[in-house]
């Protein structure tokens, strides 16, 4: 039987599938393995199921050795995987697109509503036991109807987020490496803009691009200053797409109106400046965190492993 290493506990349905085809080693502890532990664990593996905090680089691949055929990342993002290094050794890298689209778009929408309607602030006010009374001017947020959603990266999750925002009466514009298919543009009545222009015209900017060397700090101080002072930034992709220090400064100075963040530059740490601000909503990377989605992600990763071990093409290779 081939040896499959799973670096952290994953849903039972996926483990059951893997166990039918391989000898399994599953980390007993529900925490990220340290680098030395990870390298020790993967030694001699034919396949490794990784999570987004596991770094798959040359050192990992050296540690695993020549038997390794597939690295199945349980995430759509693959910024933790050196895909070129895998390719150079003939190791197939796979990810889990599609199955987390709705959960992540739901969460992006939740952040958009939370930050524009100041819902976190309202909840904190009640929990502090503060006196309050309904008035015409009490705790006003901003409406979304007729406003522009600027999507950076109109892939599956960006598109699903835009659909939800269209249902709220928003206009959609987008920027990205390439133009979306014509039917998607038509359905969303979406305008394709250069990213600088997108930032300048949007009322809500929602980030959905992958983290790559090109998108690291895409939203820096200058980008934030090019946004409207009334605009909001929402990030459900990867923290390093935003320069967190610059964002703290911008939020403090009123350069933009607020931010909704599910991801952080140095996860799991959160910039201390963000914790002090009222105009930011902070969530602990919950985009795909539903029971159904996590099971679907793990099962898809397991199907990728099983296919490669059987000499077949995996359902969702990283291309
Ligand atoms: C992903 O799949 O990349 C998500 O960030 C996991 O929630």
Coordinates of N, CA and C in Angstrom, one line a residue, residues 70-73 75-76 78 83 87 91-97 300 303-305 307-308 312-319:
X70 N 2.2 13.2 -5.2 CA 1.2 14.2 -5.2 C 1.2 14.9 -3.8
X71 N 1.0 16.3 -3.9 CA 0.7 17.1 -2.7 C -0.7 17.7 -2.9
X72 N -1.6 17.2 -2.1 CA -3.0 17.7 -2.2 C -3.3 18.7 -1.1
X73 N -3.3 20.0 -1.6 CA -3.5 21.1 -0.6 C -5.0 21.2 -0.4
X75 N -7.2 23.5 0.2 CA -7.4 24.9 0.1 C -7.4 25.2 -1.4
X76 N -8.1 26.3 -1.8 CA -8.0 26.7 -3.2 C -6.7 27.5 -3.4
X78 N -2.9 28.4 -3.2 CA -1.7 27.5 -3.2 C -0.4 28.4 -3.0
X83 N 4.8 25.5 -6.5 CA 4.2 24.6 -7.6 C 5.3 24.3 -8.6
X87 N 6.6 20.7 -9.8 CA 6.6 20.3 -11.2 C 8.0 19.8 -11.6
X91 N 6.2 16.0 -9.2 CA 5.2 15.9 -8.2 C 4.0 16.7 -8.6
X92 N 2.8 16.1 -8.6 CA 1.6 16.8 -8.9 C 1.1 17.6 -7.7
X93 N 0.7 18.8 -7.9 CA 0.1 19.6 -6.9 C -1.4 19.8 -7.2
X94 N -2.2 19.6 -6.2 CA -3.6 19.8 -6.4 C -4.2 20.7 -5.4
X95 N -5.4 21.3 -5.7 CA -6.0 22.2 -4.7 C -7.5 21.9 -4.7
X96 N -8.3 22.8 -4.1 CA -9.8 22.4 -3.9 C -10.7 23.6 -4.4
X97 N -10.6 23.9 -5.7 CA -11.5 25.0 -6.2 C -12.9 24.5 -6.3
X300 N -12.4 16.3 -1.6 CA -11.8 16.6 -2.9 C -10.3 16.3 -2.9
X303 N -9.8 12.7 -3.1 CA -10.0 12.2 -4.4 C -8.8 12.5 -5.3
X304 N -8.2 13.6 -5.1 CA -7.0 13.9 -5.9 C -5.9 13.0 -5.6
X305 N -5.7 12.6 -4.3 CA -4.6 11.7 -4.0 C -4.9 10.3 -4.6
X307 N -6.7 9.4 -7.1 CA -6.5 9.4 -8.6 C -5.1 9.3 -8.9
X308 N -4.2 10.2 -8.3 CA -2.8 10.1 -8.7 C -2.2 8.8 -8.4
X312 N -4.1 8.0 -12.4 CA -5.1 8.7 -13.2 C -4.9 10.2 -13.1
X313 N -5.5 11.0 -13.9 CA -5.4 12.5 -13.8 C -6.3 12.9 -12.5
X314 N -5.7 13.8 -11.7 CA -6.5 14.2 -10.5 C -7.6 15.1 -11.0
X315 N -8.8 15.2 -10.2 CA -9.9 16.1 -10.6 C -9.5 17.6 -10.6
X316 N -8.6 18.0 -9.7 CA -8.4 19.4 -9.7 C -6.9 19.7 -9.5
X317 N -6.1 19.5 -10.5 CA -4.6 19.8 -10.4 C -4.5 21.3 -10.5
X318 N -3.4 21.8 -9.9 CA -3.0 23.2 -10.0 C -2.4 23.4 -11.4
X319 N -2.9 24.3 -12.2 CA -2.4 24.4 -13.5 C -1.5 25.6 -13.7

